[in-house]
């Protein structure tokens, strides 16, 4: 009997996590991971990696969205509790979200019953940082540093017999020959690959600084955040809708520094390691669905998994598990199974 052949397109957090989950599901399958960029060439490597889905994050319906988020949290938390957790860059972190204007901003209906602690900040805690903070929450969650996770996941994938190809794909049909199913995790690249006008970049810029004394995360007003990771602290940020500018903007850097130092003044002495820009692949809803294309008499089975916006590190394992289910449905009746 011939073997099952699967291609996963995309080498960011979504593609790698999906590829690893597919290997667990189909132990004898040949799985190729094909991408034009890896590691530091992905949006994933820019992320702070905090597990915090935005309240607007959505899949096709509330039930599935919650399932993605809950499955993802369990995945990261389980990984954190293994001996591999530190190698994969996954750890627990606690911190604050403050707002001077809006009580709802500091609430998160996805997290409140999921993470171990999510509670209102006390009056004393509201005075921890300079600023006239009226509302606040304290919570404990997970942070995944992609500088660790992407290499770790790549190693796991290769150890289990996965193959990696560096290749820019112009058209899914052009690489489909020989594959039983293609799993499309190309992030913003899917905009062109699938002609998907619902997919929009939301530009973000961050500064990775050396500040080992920062062990707590802080969110303030106006897209200001300070998130400690494994090897650096991420200072952010900005959200620029439909901007394709992938250059570091010096005015954004000045604004990020000013806002973060106003929130946590001891950051003034933090040395900049690097400044990074990423285009968040925003789509509402996130697209995790099956498609069958007919091309030159050939039937191409595709499972899409893209459009995670600012929450791809958070939710990658949840949508990966769901995409695996869709792959199983797509392959039902395949004689190689
Ligand atoms: C400043 C910033 C901060 C963020 N902070 C967080 C955070 O704290 N928490 C969180 O959960 N998320 C965060 N995010 C969001 C997160 O980074 C994204 O949601 C996530 O990286 C998306 O992952 P992805 O694998 O879909 O895309 P990517 O990482 O962009 O990977 C896409 C892959 O597809 C490949 N590809 C694309 N097109 C093609 C093609 N035509 N042919 C071949 N290969 C192709 C690329 O080369 C790449 O390998 C942040 C993002 C930014 C920009």
Short mmCIF file of C-alpha atoms and ligand atoms in Angstrom, two decimals:
data_model
loop_
_atom_site.label_atom_id
_atom_site.label_comp_id
_atom_site.label_asym_id
_atom_site.label_seq_id
_atom_site.Cartn_x
_atom_site.Cartn_y
_atom_site.Cartn_z
CA UNK A 1 0.00 0.00 0.00
CA UNK A 2 1.40 3.47 -0.86
CA UNK A 3 1.93 6.04 1.86
CA UNK A 4 -0.06 9.09 2.76
CA UNK A 5 1.54 12.36 1.61
CA UNK A 6 0.70 15.64 3.31
CA UNK A 7 2.08 19.12 2.65
CA UNK A 8 1.92 21.84 5.30
CA UNK A 9 2.52 25.31 3.89
CA UNK A 10 3.99 27.85 6.33
CA UNK A 11 6.79 27.68 8.89
CA UNK A 12 5.44 30.06 11.54
CA UNK A 13 3.90 29.07 14.85
CA UNK A 14 0.69 27.90 13.13
CA UNK A 15 2.37 25.78 10.43
CA UNK A 16 4.89 24.13 12.74
CA UNK A 17 2.34 23.36 15.46
CA UNK A 18 -0.06 21.91 12.87
CA UNK A 19 2.71 19.81 11.30
CA UNK A 20 3.66 18.35 14.70
CA UNK A 21 0.04 17.51 15.49
CA UNK A 22 -0.41 15.86 12.07
CA UNK A 23 2.62 13.65 12.77
CA UNK A 24 0.91 12.46 15.98
CA UNK A 25 -2.26 11.66 14.03
CA UNK A 26 -0.61 9.97 11.03
CA UNK A 27 2.54 8.28 12.32
CA UNK A 28 3.47 6.75 8.97
CA UNK A 29 2.61 9.66 6.69
CA UNK A 30 5.21 11.61 4.72
CA UNK A 31 4.79 15.19 5.86
CA UNK A 32 6.55 18.02 4.03
CA UNK A 33 6.63 21.51 5.50
CA UNK A 34 7.10 24.06 2.75
CA UNK A 35 7.67 27.76 3.42
CA UNK A 36 9.38 30.76 1.94
CA UNK A 37 10.61 31.97 5.34
CA UNK A 38 11.56 30.38 8.64
CA UNK A 39 12.40 31.48 12.21
CA UNK A 40 13.30 35.20 12.16
CA UNK A 41 11.64 35.60 8.74
CA UNK A 42 8.19 34.96 10.19
CA UNK A 43 5.69 37.20 11.96
CA UNK A 44 5.71 34.65 14.77
CA UNK A 45 9.26 35.61 15.72
CA UNK A 46 8.17 39.22 16.34
CA UNK A 47 5.43 38.30 18.81
CA UNK A 48 5.71 38.81 22.54
CA UNK A 49 3.92 35.46 22.79
CA UNK A 50 1.57 36.19 25.68
CA UNK A 51 -1.45 33.89 25.92
CA UNK A 52 -4.17 36.52 25.81
CA UNK A 53 -6.81 36.21 23.09
CA UNK A 54 -8.42 39.54 22.31
CA UNK A 55 -12.11 39.68 23.14
CA UNK A 56 -12.82 40.24 19.42
CA UNK A 57 -10.92 37.11 18.36
CA UNK A 58 -13.36 34.78 16.64
CA UNK A 59 -13.75 31.58 14.73
CA UNK A 60 -16.93 30.57 12.90
CA UNK A 61 -19.00 30.56 16.10
CA UNK A 62 -18.67 31.05 19.86
CA UNK A 63 -18.50 27.33 20.65
CA UNK A 64 -15.64 26.61 18.23
CA UNK A 65 -13.78 29.77 19.23
CA UNK A 66 -13.89 28.74 22.89
CA UNK A 67 -12.78 25.25 21.97
CA UNK A 68 -9.74 26.61 20.10
CA UNK A 69 -8.80 28.84 23.03
CA UNK A 70 -9.34 26.21 25.72
CA UNK A 71 -7.49 23.51 23.74
CA UNK A 72 -4.64 25.93 23.10
CA UNK A 73 -4.31 26.84 26.76
CA UNK A 74 -4.25 23.15 27.74
CA UNK A 75 -1.60 22.46 25.08
CA UNK A 76 0.72 25.25 26.25
CA UNK A 77 0.14 24.45 29.93
CA UNK A 78 0.83 20.74 29.40
CA UNK A 79 3.99 21.53 27.44
CA UNK A 80 5.10 23.96 30.16
CA UNK A 81 4.77 21.18 32.74
CA UNK A 82 7.05 18.76 30.86
CA UNK A 83 10.84 18.67 30.89
CA UNK A 84 10.65 20.16 27.38
CA UNK A 85 8.76 23.29 28.50
CA UNK A 86 11.83 25.46 29.06
CA UNK A 87 13.47 24.26 25.83
CA UNK A 88 10.30 25.20 23.96
CA UNK A 89 10.30 28.66 25.56
CA UNK A 90 7.02 28.15 27.43
CA UNK A 91 6.54 29.46 30.95
CA UNK A 92 3.98 30.93 33.31
CA UNK A 93 3.84 34.67 33.91
CA UNK A 94 1.61 37.04 35.86
CA UNK A 95 0.86 40.69 35.43
CA UNK A 96 -1.51 43.59 35.15
CA UNK A 97 -3.73 45.23 32.62
CA UNK A 98 -4.66 48.82 33.46
CA UNK A 99 -6.96 51.38 31.91
CA UNK A 100 -7.61 54.95 32.88
CA UNK A 101 -10.88 55.10 30.93
CA UNK A 102 -12.61 51.82 30.16
CA UNK A 103 -13.63 49.18 32.73
CA UNK A 104 -14.35 46.60 30.00
CA UNK A 105 -10.82 46.69 28.58
CA UNK A 106 -9.45 45.02 31.68
CA UNK A 107 -11.95 42.13 31.47
CA UNK A 108 -11.54 39.12 29.18
CA UNK A 109 -14.41 36.65 28.91
CA UNK A 110 -12.16 34.03 27.31
CA UNK A 111 -9.59 34.10 30.09
CA UNK A 112 -11.60 34.73 33.23
CA UNK A 113 -12.61 31.09 33.77
CA UNK A 114 -9.61 29.55 32.05
CA UNK A 115 -6.40 30.82 33.62
CA UNK A 116 -5.52 30.03 37.26
CA UNK A 117 -5.96 33.65 38.44
CA UNK A 118 -7.96 36.50 36.91
CA UNK A 119 -9.12 39.09 39.43
CA UNK A 120 -9.63 42.84 39.76
CA UNK A 121 -6.54 44.80 40.77
CA UNK A 122 -6.67 46.16 44.32
CA UNK A 123 -6.57 49.91 45.04
CA UNK A 124 -2.93 49.47 46.08
CA UNK A 125 -2.09 47.65 42.83
CA UNK A 126 -3.70 50.42 40.77
CA UNK A 127 -0.99 52.70 42.22
CA UNK A 128 1.90 50.35 41.33
CA UNK A 129 2.64 52.21 38.12
CA UNK A 130 2.61 55.95 37.45
CA UNK A 131 -0.57 57.08 35.72
CA UNK A 132 -4.09 57.67 36.79
CA UNK A 133 -5.21 54.05 36.59
CA UNK A 134 -8.88 53.65 37.40
CA UNK A 135 -9.44 50.06 36.32
CA UNK A 136 -7.19 47.05 36.41
CA UNK A 137 -6.96 43.28 36.50
CA UNK A 138 -4.26 40.93 37.66
CA UNK A 139 -3.93 37.56 35.94
CA UNK A 140 -1.65 34.59 35.49
CA UNK A 141 -1.13 33.13 32.03
CA UNK A 142 1.50 31.62 29.75
CA UNK A 143 4.14 33.22 27.59
CA UNK A 144 5.78 31.42 24.66
CA UNK A 145 8.99 32.88 23.30
CA UNK A 146 9.06 32.01 19.60
CA UNK A 147 12.87 32.41 19.43
CA UNK A 148 12.82 29.14 21.41
CA UNK A 149 9.56 27.57 20.27
CA UNK A 150 10.14 27.71 16.50
CA UNK A 151 13.56 25.95 16.63
CA UNK A 152 12.22 23.47 19.21
CA UNK A 153 9.19 22.63 17.06
CA UNK A 154 11.38 22.35 13.94
CA UNK A 155 13.65 19.88 15.73
CA UNK A 156 10.67 17.79 16.90
CA UNK A 157 9.24 17.76 13.38
CA UNK A 158 12.54 16.65 11.80
CA UNK A 159 13.14 13.99 14.49
CA UNK A 160 9.79 12.42 13.62
CA UNK A 161 10.77 12.16 9.95
CA UNK A 162 9.24 15.41 8.66
CA UNK A 163 10.91 17.09 5.69
CA UNK A 164 11.41 20.82 5.23
CA UNK A 165 11.58 22.68 1.93
CA UNK A 166 12.29 26.39 1.44
CA UNK A 167 10.16 27.49 -1.44
CA UNK A 168 7.84 30.38 -2.29
CA UNK A 169 4.54 29.07 -3.60
CA UNK A 170 2.71 31.16 -6.16
CA UNK A 171 -0.21 28.83 -6.65
CA UNK A 172 -1.35 25.89 -4.51
CA UNK A 173 -2.17 23.85 -7.63
CA UNK A 174 1.49 24.08 -8.73
CA UNK A 175 2.69 21.99 -5.78
CA UNK A 176 -0.33 19.76 -5.28
CA UNK A 177 0.77 16.75 -7.34
CA UNK A 178 1.41 13.73 -5.15
CA UNK A 179 -0.14 15.17 -2.00
CA UNK A 180 -3.33 13.69 -0.55
CA UNK A 181 -4.04 16.92 1.31
CA UNK A 182 -2.47 20.35 1.61
CA UNK A 183 -2.70 22.30 4.87
CA UNK A 184 -2.42 26.01 4.29
CA UNK A 185 -0.86 27.89 7.24
CA UNK A 186 0.66 30.78 5.30
CA UNK A 187 -0.53 33.62 7.56
CA UNK A 188 -0.70 36.87 5.63
CA UNK A 189 0.68 35.06 2.56
CA UNK A 190 -2.76 33.47 2.17
CA UNK A 191 -4.04 36.89 1.10
CA UNK A 192 -2.38 36.38 -2.28
CA UNK A 193 -2.31 32.59 -2.35
CA UNK A 194 -6.07 32.39 -1.84
CA UNK A 195 -7.11 35.78 -3.17
CA UNK A 196 -8.61 36.42 0.25
CA UNK A 197 -9.59 40.06 0.63
CA UNK A 198 -10.83 39.48 4.18
CA UNK A 199 -7.24 39.04 5.28
CA UNK A 200 -5.73 42.37 6.37
CA UNK A 201 -2.34 43.23 7.87
CA UNK A 202 -2.31 44.99 11.21
CA UNK A 203 1.19 46.37 11.50
CA UNK A 204 2.98 46.09 14.82
CA UNK A 205 6.35 47.28 16.01
CA UNK A 206 8.19 46.18 19.14
CA UNK A 207 11.48 46.77 20.92
CA UNK A 208 13.16 43.73 22.49
CA UNK A 209 15.17 44.95 25.47
CA UNK A 210 17.50 43.49 28.06
CA UNK A 211 15.73 43.97 31.39
CA UNK A 212 15.99 40.78 33.45
CA UNK A 213 14.53 42.57 36.48
CA UNK A 214 11.12 42.72 34.76
CA UNK A 215 9.27 39.55 35.79
CA UNK A 216 5.71 40.86 35.52
CA UNK A 217 3.81 41.93 32.40
CA UNK A 218 2.01 45.27 32.18
CA UNK A 219 -0.59 46.56 29.73
CA UNK A 220 -1.56 50.24 29.75
CA UNK A 221 -3.71 52.43 27.52
CA UNK A 222 -2.96 53.05 23.83
CA UNK A 223 -1.44 49.69 22.87
CA UNK A 224 1.27 49.96 25.49
CA UNK A 225 2.67 46.68 26.78
CA UNK A 226 5.70 45.28 28.54
CA UNK A 227 6.00 41.50 28.36
CA UNK A 228 8.91 39.51 29.77
CA UNK A 229 9.96 36.49 27.71
CA UNK A 230 12.81 33.98 27.99
CA UNK A 231 15.65 36.02 26.54
CA UNK A 232 14.29 39.57 26.47
CA UNK A 233 11.42 41.83 27.42
CA UNK A 234 9.12 42.96 24.62
CA UNK A 235 8.07 46.60 24.65
CA UNK A 236 5.16 47.57 22.45
CA UNK A 237 3.47 48.63 20.54
CA UNK A 238 1.13 49.78 17.83
CA UNK A 239 -1.71 48.44 15.69
CA UNK A 240 -1.78 50.00 12.26
CA UNK A 241 -4.65 48.67 10.20
CA UNK A 242 -3.93 47.77 6.59
CA UNK A 243 -0.34 49.01 6.71
CA UNK A 244 2.14 46.95 4.70
CA UNK A 245 5.17 48.90 5.93
CA UNK A 246 7.63 46.34 7.26
CA UNK A 247 10.36 48.86 8.08
CA UNK A 248 11.17 49.96 11.61
CA UNK A 249 9.73 53.44 12.08
CA UNK A 250 11.80 55.66 14.36
CA UNK A 251 8.75 57.63 15.52
CA UNK A 252 7.02 54.41 16.54
CA UNK A 253 10.16 53.42 18.46
CA UNK A 254 10.26 56.78 20.28
CA UNK A 255 6.58 56.52 21.14
CA UNK A 256 6.92 52.92 22.39
CA UNK A 257 9.90 53.82 24.60
CA UNK A 258 8.14 56.89 25.97
CA UNK A 259 4.89 55.07 26.77
CA UNK A 260 6.61 52.01 28.30
CA UNK A 261 8.99 54.10 30.40
CA UNK A 262 6.06 56.18 31.65
CA UNK A 263 4.35 52.95 32.77
CA UNK A 264 7.46 51.31 34.28
CA UNK A 265 10.15 54.00 34.79
CA UNK A 266 13.01 51.59 35.58
CA UNK A 267 12.93 50.54 31.91
CA UNK A 268 14.89 53.72 31.13
CA UNK A 269 18.12 51.78 31.72
CA UNK A 270 17.07 48.79 29.60
CA UNK A 271 19.38 48.22 26.63
CA UNK A 272 17.76 47.73 23.24
CA UNK A 273 18.56 44.34 21.71
CA UNK A 274 16.57 44.75 18.50
CA UNK A 275 13.58 46.52 17.01
CA UNK A 276 11.16 44.46 14.97
CA UNK A 277 8.12 44.95 12.77
CA UNK A 278 5.47 42.35 12.02
CA UNK A 279 2.28 42.37 9.99
CA UNK A 280 -0.39 40.55 11.98
CA UNK A 281 -2.52 38.39 9.66
CA UNK A 282 -5.96 39.61 10.73
CA UNK A 283 -9.12 37.92 9.50
CA UNK A 284 -12.53 37.86 11.09
CA UNK A 285 -13.35 35.04 11.40
CA UNK A 286 -10.05 33.18 11.45
CA UNK A 287 -10.21 30.71 8.56
CA UNK A 288 -9.91 27.07 9.55
CA UNK A 289 -11.90 25.20 6.94
CA UNK A 290 -11.83 22.55 4.23
CA UNK A 291 -11.83 23.25 0.54
CA UNK A 292 -11.82 21.02 -2.53
CA UNK A 293 -10.45 22.61 -5.70
CA UNK A 294 -10.78 21.17 -9.15
CA UNK A 295 -7.87 22.05 -11.37
CA UNK A 296 -6.96 20.54 -14.77
CA UNK A 297 -9.07 17.47 -14.01
CA UNK A 298 -7.30 17.05 -10.66
CA UNK A 299 -9.08 17.21 -7.27
CA UNK A 300 -7.02 19.14 -4.68
CA UNK A 301 -7.94 18.77 -1.02
CA UNK A 302 -6.98 21.76 1.09
CA UNK A 303 -7.41 22.56 4.78
CA UNK A 304 -6.88 26.24 5.56
CA UNK A 305 -5.57 27.45 8.91
CA UNK A 306 -4.74 31.16 8.78
CA UNK A 307 -5.80 34.64 9.85
CA UNK A 308 -4.97 34.58 13.58
CA UNK A 309 -4.25 38.33 13.72
CA UNK A 310 -2.61 39.40 16.98
CA UNK A 311 -3.36 36.08 18.67
CA UNK A 312 -1.57 33.39 16.67
CA UNK A 313 0.84 32.30 19.37
CA UNK A 314 -2.05 32.11 21.82
CA UNK A 315 -4.34 30.06 19.62
CA UNK A 316 -2.05 28.09 17.24
CA UNK A 317 -2.40 24.75 19.08
CA UNK A 318 -6.19 25.08 19.27
CA UNK A 319 -6.65 25.73 15.56
CA UNK A 320 -3.97 23.11 14.77
CA UNK A 321 -6.02 20.43 16.55
CA UNK A 322 -9.15 21.59 14.75
CA UNK A 323 -7.33 21.59 11.39
CA UNK A 324 -6.22 18.00 12.10
CA UNK A 325 -9.87 17.02 12.51
CA UNK A 326 -10.64 18.64 9.16
CA UNK A 327 -7.73 16.77 7.57
CA UNK A 328 -9.19 13.53 8.92
CA UNK A 329 -12.60 14.41 7.46
CA UNK A 330 -10.98 15.31 4.12
CA UNK A 331 -9.15 12.00 3.97
CA UNK A 332 -12.12 9.85 4.99
CA UNK A 333 -12.32 7.00 2.52
CA UNK A 334 -8.69 7.41 1.39
CA UNK A 335 -7.41 3.90 0.60
CA UNK A 336 -3.94 4.68 2.05
CA UNK A 337 -5.32 5.07 5.59
C1 LIG B 1 4.19 43.15 17.25
C2 LIG B 1 3.45 41.85 17.37
C3 LIG B 1 3.21 41.32 18.63
C4 LIG B 1 2.48 40.13 18.76
N1 LIG B 1 2.28 39.61 20.02
C5 LIG B 1 1.55 38.47 20.16
C6 LIG B 1 1.29 37.93 21.44
O1 LIG B 1 1.76 38.45 22.46
N2 LIG B 1 0.51 36.81 21.52
C7 LIG B 1 0.02 36.20 20.42
O2 LIG B 1 -0.70 35.20 20.55
N3 LIG B 1 0.27 36.69 19.18
C8 LIG B 1 1.00 37.81 19.02
N4 LIG B 1 1.22 38.33 17.77
C9 LIG B 1 0.57 37.70 16.62
C10 LIG B 1 1.35 36.52 16.08
O3 LIG B 1 2.66 36.89 15.82
C11 LIG B 1 0.67 36.00 14.79
O4 LIG B 1 -0.70 35.78 15.00
C12 LIG B 1 1.31 34.68 14.39
O5 LIG B 1 2.69 34.82 14.29
C13 LIG B 1 0.74 34.17 13.07
O6 LIG B 1 1.41 32.96 12.81
P1 LIG B 1 1.38 32.29 11.38
O7 LIG B 1 2.15 31.02 11.51
O8 LIG B 1 -0.02 32.25 10.90
O9 LIG B 1 2.12 33.34 10.44
P2 LIG B 1 3.68 33.60 10.17
O10 LIG B 1 4.49 33.51 11.41
O11 LIG B 1 3.74 34.86 9.41
O12 LIG B 1 4.10 32.40 9.24
C14 LIG B 1 3.63 32.32 7.90
C15 LIG B 1 4.49 31.32 7.16
O13 LIG B 1 3.98 31.13 5.85
C16 LIG B 1 5.02 31.30 4.92
N5 LIG B 1 4.43 31.76 3.64
C17 LIG B 1 3.58 32.78 3.44
N6 LIG B 1 3.24 32.85 2.15
C18 LIG B 1 3.90 31.85 1.51
C19 LIG B 1 3.98 31.40 0.18
N7 LIG B 1 3.28 31.98 -0.80
N8 LIG B 1 4.78 30.33 -0.12
C20 LIG B 1 5.49 29.71 0.86
N9 LIG B 1 5.44 30.10 2.15
C21 LIG B 1 4.66 31.14 2.48
C22 LIG B 1 5.96 32.30 5.56
O14 LIG B 1 7.25 32.25 4.98
C23 LIG B 1 5.94 31.78 7.00
O15 LIG B 1 6.81 30.68 7.13
C24 LIG B 1 1.99 39.47 17.61
C25 LIG B 1 2.28 39.98 16.35
C26 LIG B 1 3.00 41.16 16.22
C27 LIG B 1 3.30 41.68 14.86
#
